[in-house]
Backbone as CSV, one residue per row, in Angstrom:
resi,resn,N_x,N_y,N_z,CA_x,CA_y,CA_z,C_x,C_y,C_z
1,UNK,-86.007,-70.891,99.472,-85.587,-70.537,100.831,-85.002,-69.126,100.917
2,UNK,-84.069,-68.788,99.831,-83.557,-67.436,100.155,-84.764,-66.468,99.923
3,UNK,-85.540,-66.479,99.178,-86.670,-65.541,98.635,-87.666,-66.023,100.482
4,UNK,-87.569,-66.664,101.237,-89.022,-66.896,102.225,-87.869,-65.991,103.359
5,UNK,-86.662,-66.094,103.408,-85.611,-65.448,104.333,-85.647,-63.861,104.183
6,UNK,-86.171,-63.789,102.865,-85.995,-62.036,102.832,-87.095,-61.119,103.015
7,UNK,-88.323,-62.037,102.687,-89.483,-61.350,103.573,-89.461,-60.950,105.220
8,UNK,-90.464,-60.276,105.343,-90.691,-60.142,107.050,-91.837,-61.272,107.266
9,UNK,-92.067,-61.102,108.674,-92.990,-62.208,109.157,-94.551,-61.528,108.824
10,UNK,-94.742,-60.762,108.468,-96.123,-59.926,108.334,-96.317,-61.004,106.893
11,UNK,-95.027,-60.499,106.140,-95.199,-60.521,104.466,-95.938,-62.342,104.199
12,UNK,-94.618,-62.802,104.794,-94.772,-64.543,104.946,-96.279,-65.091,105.318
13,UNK,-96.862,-64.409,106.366,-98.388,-64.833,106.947,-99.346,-64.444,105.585
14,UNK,-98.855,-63.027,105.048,-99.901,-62.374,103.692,-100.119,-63.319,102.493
15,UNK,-98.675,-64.152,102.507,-98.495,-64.981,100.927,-99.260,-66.060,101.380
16,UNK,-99.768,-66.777,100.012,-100.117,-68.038,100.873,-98.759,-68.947,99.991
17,UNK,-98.494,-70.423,100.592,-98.099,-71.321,100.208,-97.549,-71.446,99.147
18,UNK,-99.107,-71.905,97.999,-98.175,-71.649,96.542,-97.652,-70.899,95.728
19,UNK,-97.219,-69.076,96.426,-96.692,-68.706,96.256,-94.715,-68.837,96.546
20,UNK,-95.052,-69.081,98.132,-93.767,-69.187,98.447,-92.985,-70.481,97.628
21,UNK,-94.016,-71.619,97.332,-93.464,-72.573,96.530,-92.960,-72.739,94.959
22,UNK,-93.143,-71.300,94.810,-92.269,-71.351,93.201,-91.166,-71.901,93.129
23,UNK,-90.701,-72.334,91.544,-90.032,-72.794,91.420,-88.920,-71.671,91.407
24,UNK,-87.659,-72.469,92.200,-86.524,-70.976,91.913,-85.845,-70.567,90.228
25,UNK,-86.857,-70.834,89.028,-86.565,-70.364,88.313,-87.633,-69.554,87.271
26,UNK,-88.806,-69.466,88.222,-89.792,-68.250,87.997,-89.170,-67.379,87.911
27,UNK,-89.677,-66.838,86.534,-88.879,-65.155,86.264,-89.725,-64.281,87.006
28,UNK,-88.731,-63.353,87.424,-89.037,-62.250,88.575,-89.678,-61.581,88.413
29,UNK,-90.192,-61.102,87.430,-91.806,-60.211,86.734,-92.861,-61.354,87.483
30,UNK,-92.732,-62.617,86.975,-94.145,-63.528,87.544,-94.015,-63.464,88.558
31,UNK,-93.169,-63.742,89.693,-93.202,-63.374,90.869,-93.418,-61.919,91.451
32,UNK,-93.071,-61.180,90.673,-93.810,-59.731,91.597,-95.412,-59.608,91.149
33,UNK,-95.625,-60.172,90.201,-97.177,-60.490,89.727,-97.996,-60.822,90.436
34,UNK,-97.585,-62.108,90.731,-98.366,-62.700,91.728,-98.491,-62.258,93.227
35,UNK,-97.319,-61.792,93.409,-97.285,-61.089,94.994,-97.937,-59.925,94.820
36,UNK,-97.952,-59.209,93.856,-98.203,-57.675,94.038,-100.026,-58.039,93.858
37,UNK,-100.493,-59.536,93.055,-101.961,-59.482,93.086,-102.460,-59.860,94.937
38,UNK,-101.688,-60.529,95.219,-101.804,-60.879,97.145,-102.416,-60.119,97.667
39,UNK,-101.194,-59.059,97.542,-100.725,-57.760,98.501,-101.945,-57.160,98.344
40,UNK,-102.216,-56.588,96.910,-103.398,-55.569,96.584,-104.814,-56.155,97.414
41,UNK,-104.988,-58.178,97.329,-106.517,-58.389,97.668,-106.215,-58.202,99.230
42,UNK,-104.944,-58.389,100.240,-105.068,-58.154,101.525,-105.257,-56.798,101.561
43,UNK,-104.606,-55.924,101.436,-104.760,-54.508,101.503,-106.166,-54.258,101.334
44,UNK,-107.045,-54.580,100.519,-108.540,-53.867,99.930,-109.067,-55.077,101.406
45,UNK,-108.873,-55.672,101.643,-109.583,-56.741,102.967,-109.132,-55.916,104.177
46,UNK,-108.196,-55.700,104.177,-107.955,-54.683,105.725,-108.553,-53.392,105.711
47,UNK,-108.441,-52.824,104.481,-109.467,-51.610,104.421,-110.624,-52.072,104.599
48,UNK,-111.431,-53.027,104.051,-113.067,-52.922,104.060,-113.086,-53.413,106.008
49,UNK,-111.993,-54.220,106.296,-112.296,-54.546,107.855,-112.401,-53.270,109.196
50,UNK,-111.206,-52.189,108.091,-111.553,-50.433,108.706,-112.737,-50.075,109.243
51,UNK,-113.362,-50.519,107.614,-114.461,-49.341,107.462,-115.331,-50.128,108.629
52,UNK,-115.176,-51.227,108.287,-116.608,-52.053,109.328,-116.520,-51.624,110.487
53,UNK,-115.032,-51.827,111.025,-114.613,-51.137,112.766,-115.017,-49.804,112.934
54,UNK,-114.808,-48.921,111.773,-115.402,-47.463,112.477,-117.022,-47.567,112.037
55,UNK,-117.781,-48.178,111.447,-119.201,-48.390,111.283,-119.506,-48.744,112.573
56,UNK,-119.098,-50.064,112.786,-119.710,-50.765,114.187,-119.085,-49.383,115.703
57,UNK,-118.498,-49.164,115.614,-117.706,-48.224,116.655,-119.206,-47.193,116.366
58,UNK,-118.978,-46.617,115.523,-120.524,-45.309,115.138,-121.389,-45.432,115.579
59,UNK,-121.952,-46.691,115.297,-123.190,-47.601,115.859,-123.578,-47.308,117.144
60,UNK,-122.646,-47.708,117.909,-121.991,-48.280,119.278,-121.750,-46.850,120.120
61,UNK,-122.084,-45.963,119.170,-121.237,-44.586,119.818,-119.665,-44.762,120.609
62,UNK,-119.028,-45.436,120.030,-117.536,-45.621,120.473,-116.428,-44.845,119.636
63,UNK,-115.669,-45.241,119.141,-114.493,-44.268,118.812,-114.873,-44.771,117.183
64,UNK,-115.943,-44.581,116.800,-115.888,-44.403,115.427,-116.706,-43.370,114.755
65,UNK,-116.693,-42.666,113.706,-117.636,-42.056,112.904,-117.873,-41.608,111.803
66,UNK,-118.668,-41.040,111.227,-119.087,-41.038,109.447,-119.761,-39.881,109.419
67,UNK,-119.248,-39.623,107.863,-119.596,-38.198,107.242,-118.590,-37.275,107.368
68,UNK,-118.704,-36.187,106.452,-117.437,-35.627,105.936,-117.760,-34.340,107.386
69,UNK,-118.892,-34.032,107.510,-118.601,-32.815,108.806,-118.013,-32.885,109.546
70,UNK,-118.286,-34.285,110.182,-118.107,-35.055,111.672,-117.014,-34.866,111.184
71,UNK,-116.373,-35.823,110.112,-114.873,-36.360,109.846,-113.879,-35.243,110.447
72,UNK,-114.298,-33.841,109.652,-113.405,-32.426,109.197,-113.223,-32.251,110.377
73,UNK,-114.189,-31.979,111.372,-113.604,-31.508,112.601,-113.032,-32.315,113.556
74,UNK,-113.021,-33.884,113.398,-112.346,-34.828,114.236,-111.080,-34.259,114.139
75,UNK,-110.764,-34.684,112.400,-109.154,-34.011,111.609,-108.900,-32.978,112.198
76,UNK,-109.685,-31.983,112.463,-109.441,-30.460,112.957,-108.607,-30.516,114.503
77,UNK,-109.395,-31.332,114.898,-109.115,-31.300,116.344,-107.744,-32.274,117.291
78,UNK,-107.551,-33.467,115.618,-106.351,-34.222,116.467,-106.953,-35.479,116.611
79,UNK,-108.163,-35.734,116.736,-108.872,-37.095,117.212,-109.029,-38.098,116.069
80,UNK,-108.480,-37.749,114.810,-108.643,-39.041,114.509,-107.246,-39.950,113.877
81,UNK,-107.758,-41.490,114.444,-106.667,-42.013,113.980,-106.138,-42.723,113.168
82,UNK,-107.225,-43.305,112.464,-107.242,-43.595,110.767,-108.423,-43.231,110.205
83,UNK,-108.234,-42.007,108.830,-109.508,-41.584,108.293,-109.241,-42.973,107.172
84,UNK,-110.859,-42.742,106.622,-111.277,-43.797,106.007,-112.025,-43.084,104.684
85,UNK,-111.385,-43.049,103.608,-112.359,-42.895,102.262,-111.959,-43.807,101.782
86,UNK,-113.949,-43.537,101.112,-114.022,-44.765,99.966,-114.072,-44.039,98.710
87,UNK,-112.943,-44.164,97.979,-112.576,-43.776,96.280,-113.665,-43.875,95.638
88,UNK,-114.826,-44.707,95.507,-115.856,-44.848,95.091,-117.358,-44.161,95.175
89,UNK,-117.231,-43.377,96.424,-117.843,-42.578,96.459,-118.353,-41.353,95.932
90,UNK,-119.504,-40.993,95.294,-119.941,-39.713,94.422,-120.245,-38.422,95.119
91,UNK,-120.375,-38.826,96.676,-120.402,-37.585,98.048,-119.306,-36.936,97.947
92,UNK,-117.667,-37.883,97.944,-116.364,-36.860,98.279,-115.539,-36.826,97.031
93,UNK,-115.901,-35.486,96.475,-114.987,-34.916,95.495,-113.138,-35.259,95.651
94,UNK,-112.222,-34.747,94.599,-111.333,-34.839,94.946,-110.552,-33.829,95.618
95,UNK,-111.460,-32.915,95.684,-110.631,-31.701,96.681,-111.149,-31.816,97.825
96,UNK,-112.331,-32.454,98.015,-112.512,-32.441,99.783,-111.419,-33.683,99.917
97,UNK,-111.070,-34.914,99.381,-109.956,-35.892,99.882,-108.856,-35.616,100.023
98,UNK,-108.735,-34.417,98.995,-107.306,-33.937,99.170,-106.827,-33.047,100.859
99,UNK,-108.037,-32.107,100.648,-108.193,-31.620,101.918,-108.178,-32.621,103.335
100,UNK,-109.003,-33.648,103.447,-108.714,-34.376,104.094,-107.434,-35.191,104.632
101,UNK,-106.858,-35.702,103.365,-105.718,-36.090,103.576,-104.274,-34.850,104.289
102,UNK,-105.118,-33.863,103.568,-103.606,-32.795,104.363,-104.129,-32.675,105.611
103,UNK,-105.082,-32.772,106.221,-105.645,-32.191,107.529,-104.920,-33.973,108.263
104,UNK,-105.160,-34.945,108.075,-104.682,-36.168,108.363,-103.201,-36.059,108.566
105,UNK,-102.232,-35.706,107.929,-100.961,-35.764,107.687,-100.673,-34.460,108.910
106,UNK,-101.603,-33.441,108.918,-100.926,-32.526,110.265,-100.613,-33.300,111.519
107,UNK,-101.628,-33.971,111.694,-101.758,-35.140,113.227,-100.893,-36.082,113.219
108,UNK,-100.322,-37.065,112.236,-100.316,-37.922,111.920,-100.694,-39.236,111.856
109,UNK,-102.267,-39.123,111.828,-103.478,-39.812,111.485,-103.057,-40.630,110.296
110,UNK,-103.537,-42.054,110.058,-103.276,-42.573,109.040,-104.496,-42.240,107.951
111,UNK,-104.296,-42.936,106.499,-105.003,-42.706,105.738,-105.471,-43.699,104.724
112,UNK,-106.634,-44.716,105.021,-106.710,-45.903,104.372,-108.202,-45.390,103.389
113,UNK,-107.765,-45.794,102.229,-108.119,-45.891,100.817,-109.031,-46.800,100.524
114,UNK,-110.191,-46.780,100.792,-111.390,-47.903,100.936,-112.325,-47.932,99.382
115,UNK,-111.915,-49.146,99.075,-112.927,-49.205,97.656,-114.060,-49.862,97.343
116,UNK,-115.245,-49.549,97.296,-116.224,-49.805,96.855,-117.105,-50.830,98.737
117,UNK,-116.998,-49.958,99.327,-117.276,-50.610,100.132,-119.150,-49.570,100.826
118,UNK,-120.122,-51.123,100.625,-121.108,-50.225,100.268,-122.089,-49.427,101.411
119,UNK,-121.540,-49.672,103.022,-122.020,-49.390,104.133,-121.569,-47.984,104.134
120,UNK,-119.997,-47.957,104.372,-119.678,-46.288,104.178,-119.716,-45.550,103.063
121,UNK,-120.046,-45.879,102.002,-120.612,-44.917,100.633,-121.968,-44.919,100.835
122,UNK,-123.192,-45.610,101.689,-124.251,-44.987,102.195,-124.167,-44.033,103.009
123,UNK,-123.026,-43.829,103.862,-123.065,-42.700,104.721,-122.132,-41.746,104.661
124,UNK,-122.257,-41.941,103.180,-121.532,-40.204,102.909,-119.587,-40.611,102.223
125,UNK,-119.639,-42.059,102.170,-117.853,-42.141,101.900,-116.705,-41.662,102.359
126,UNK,-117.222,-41.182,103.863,-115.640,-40.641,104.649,-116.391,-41.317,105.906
127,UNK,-115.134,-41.755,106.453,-115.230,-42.306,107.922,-114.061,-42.063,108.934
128,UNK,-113.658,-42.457,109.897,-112.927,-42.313,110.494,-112.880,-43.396,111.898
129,UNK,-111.714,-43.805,112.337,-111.431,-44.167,113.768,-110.678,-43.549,114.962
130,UNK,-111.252,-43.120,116.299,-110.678,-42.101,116.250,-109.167,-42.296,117.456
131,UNK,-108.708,-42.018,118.101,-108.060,-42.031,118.829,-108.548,-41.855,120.504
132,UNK,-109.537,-40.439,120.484,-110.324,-40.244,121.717,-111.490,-39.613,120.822
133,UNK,-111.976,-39.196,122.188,-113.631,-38.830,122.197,-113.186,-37.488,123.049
134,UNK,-114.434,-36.598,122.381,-114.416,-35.534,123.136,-115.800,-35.218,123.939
C-alpha cells in the first residue's frame, strides 16, 4: 500500500497488477527491475503509436510528416510538435539527430526516440507531428 500511494495515477495504470502485488519484502533492486522493464516496454509502445500517428496524419495530408528535409524545415519554422527518430535508422546519422534535437529544443517541440520501427525507417527515419500547417 505505501509503495501503490507513492506512485502517480499515470504510473499505477503503466504497472500491471503483479507488480503492484509484491511482497513488501522484495528487495528494492527487484523492484526497480521489474518496473524499470514496464516502463521501458510502455515507453517503446507509445513511441511506435507516434510514429503510426504522424504516418497516418502524412498519409492523410494532416498534421503529420516524414523525411529529414520536410522534418528540418518544420523544426525551422516552429511547426513541429513532437519530432520522431528512429535510432535504428541507417538514413539519420548522429549529427543530423543531434542537429535535430537542438533545432527541437529551440521551439520546445518534444523529442520521442523511436526504435526499430519499420514504416518510418522506410521513409527515411525522421518524422514528425506537427502543431500547424502552413
Amino acid at each position: 500500500p505505501l509503495f501503490q500511494d507513492a506512485l502517480t495515477q499515470q504510473t499505477k495504470q503503466i504497472l500491471s497488477d503483479n507488480v503492484l502485488r509484491m511482497d513488501i519484502r522484495t528487495p528494492k533492486d527487484e523492484v526497480a527491475d521489474e518496473v524499470r522493464d514496464i516502463i521501458a516496454d510502455y515507453e517503446k509502445s507509445l513511441s511506435h503509436q507516434n510514429a503510426d500517428k504522424a504516418i497516418s496524419e502524412f498519409k492523410r495530408e494532416g498534421l503529420g510528416i516524414v523525411g529529414a528535409k520536410v522534418v528540418k524545415s518544420a523544426l525551422e519554422n516552429g511547426q513541429v510538435d513532437t519530432l520522431l527518430l528512429d535510432s535504428s535508422a541507417d538514413s539519420v546519422d548522429e549529427e543530423i539527430r543531434n542537429e535535430f534535437v537542438r533545432l527541437a529544443s529551440t521551439t520546445g517541440a518534444e523529442v520521442e526516440m523511436v526504435s526499430n520501427h519499420e514504416k518510418l525507417n522506410s521513409l527515411g527515419g525522421v518524422g514528425a507531428i506537427l502543431r500547424y500547417k502552413i
